[in-house]
C-alpha angles and dihedrals in degrees: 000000000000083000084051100052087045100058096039080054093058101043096235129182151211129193110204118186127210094019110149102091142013124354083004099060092040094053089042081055099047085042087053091045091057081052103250125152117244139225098184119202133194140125121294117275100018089107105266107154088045085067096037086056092038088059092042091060093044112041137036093247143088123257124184122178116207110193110208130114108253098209085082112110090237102043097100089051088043087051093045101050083057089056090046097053094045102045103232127175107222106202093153126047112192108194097192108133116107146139119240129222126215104152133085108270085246095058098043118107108247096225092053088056087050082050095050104045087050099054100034096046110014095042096052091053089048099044088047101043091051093045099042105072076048085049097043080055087079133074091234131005148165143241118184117187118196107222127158132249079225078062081079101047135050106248126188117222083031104056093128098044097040088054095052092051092047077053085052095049098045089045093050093046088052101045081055095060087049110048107029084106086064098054090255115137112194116206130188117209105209101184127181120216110320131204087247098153135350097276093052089054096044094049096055095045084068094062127081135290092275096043086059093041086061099056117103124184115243092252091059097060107034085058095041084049099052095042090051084038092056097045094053104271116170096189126026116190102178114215128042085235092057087042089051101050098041084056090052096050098053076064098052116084098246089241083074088046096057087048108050088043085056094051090044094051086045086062105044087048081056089046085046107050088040089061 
């Protein structure tokens, strides 16, 4: 409760992309519970300000939602102005908002996979480099990056978003490096599958015993991200199943890799043309 008081005292903040659905609004509610004010963003029409009043009437704290893509070149400076009006004091920068792959590269619309790259990788540089002189304003703040556990490994039918999120990890290691003088403390999210809608969760009820073992529920992991966050965590990795088997890969030749991942994506295309 006493952390609580002290950062509604100091109107802190925290900006949170990509936040009107899944792992974004979970993270927008958990923020919400340790008491921080909210600038929610998230593109036009998806039900933003329903979740910013929804928060309002439910917690002690601010929300504001803030409805732009923020894949256009101007949208951090956009976001920023905002912060700047209304003086707002960013302790917390959550970089959530992505795009998601599940097509052979081939088959993948070239305009999707320029989408994709801007928002999971451009937006995330701009986002970061507007916020960060607002954030090195505090005595302590926070950047969270979501990246992806898929960031560490080659996947077909992902190459494009694997490798954004592989960009995203390596950003956010190095930022760390940079800008820990300041009181600034970088964080990577590395999630597995999550429960995100009713046919992610479906499709990978269909896989084996591991594969549901892997799955975690939005809220998981948006409150085991913010407490190891907040502790100083470089790389979260949310769920012991998803901890343990990144351990043990970093064991297995990556010829093995390659073929265990080919035998895996033969089973879910067989999942997937007997639906």
């Amino acid at each position: 409760m006493m952390a609580n008081a002290e950062i509604q005292k100091d109107n802190a903040y925290a900006v949170i992309t990509g936040a009107s659905g899944g792992l974004g609004t979970s993270f927008a509610l958990e923020c919400a519970k340790r008491g921080y004010n909210l600038l929610l963003v998230a593109l036009p029409h998806e039900n933003l300000h329903a979740l910013a009043h929804f928060i309002q009437r439910n917690f002690p704290v601010k929300a504001t939602g803030l409805e732009l893509d923020i894949s256009d070149p101007d949208a951090a400076e956009a976001i920023l102005d905002t912060i700047q009006k209304e003086k707002m004091q960013v302790s917390l920068l959550i970089n959530n908002a992505g795009l998601n792959q599940n097509e052979l590269f081939e088959n993948t619309d070239g305009r999707y996979m320029r989408k994709l790259i801007e928002l999971n990788c451009i937006a995330v540089v701009s986002m970061t480099k507007a916020l960060l002189p607002e954030l090195k304003k505090q005595p302590k703040s926070n950047i969270i990056s979501v990246s992806s556990l898929g960031g560490f490994y080659a996947l077909p039918r992902k190459t494009c978003y694997t490798s954004t999120k592989g960009f995203v990890r390596q950003f956010s290691q190095s930022l760390r490096m940079e800008v820990a003088k300041y009181g600034v403390t970088v964080s990577v999210l590395c999630p597995g599958a999550m429960t995100t809608n009713i046919g992610n969760y479906i499709l990978h009820r269909q896989l084996n015993w591991l594969s549901q073992k892997t799955l975690v529920h939005p809220h998981d992991v948006a409150a085991y991200t913010l407490r190891k966050a907040l502790q100083g965590k470089e790389i979260i990795i949310p769920g012991r199943m998803n901890r343990i088997i990144k351990a043990v890969s970093s064991l297995i030749p990556s010829f093995v890799q390659k073929k265990l991942t080919a035998f895996s994506m033969k089973q879910l295309e067989k999942k997937a043309q007997a639906a």
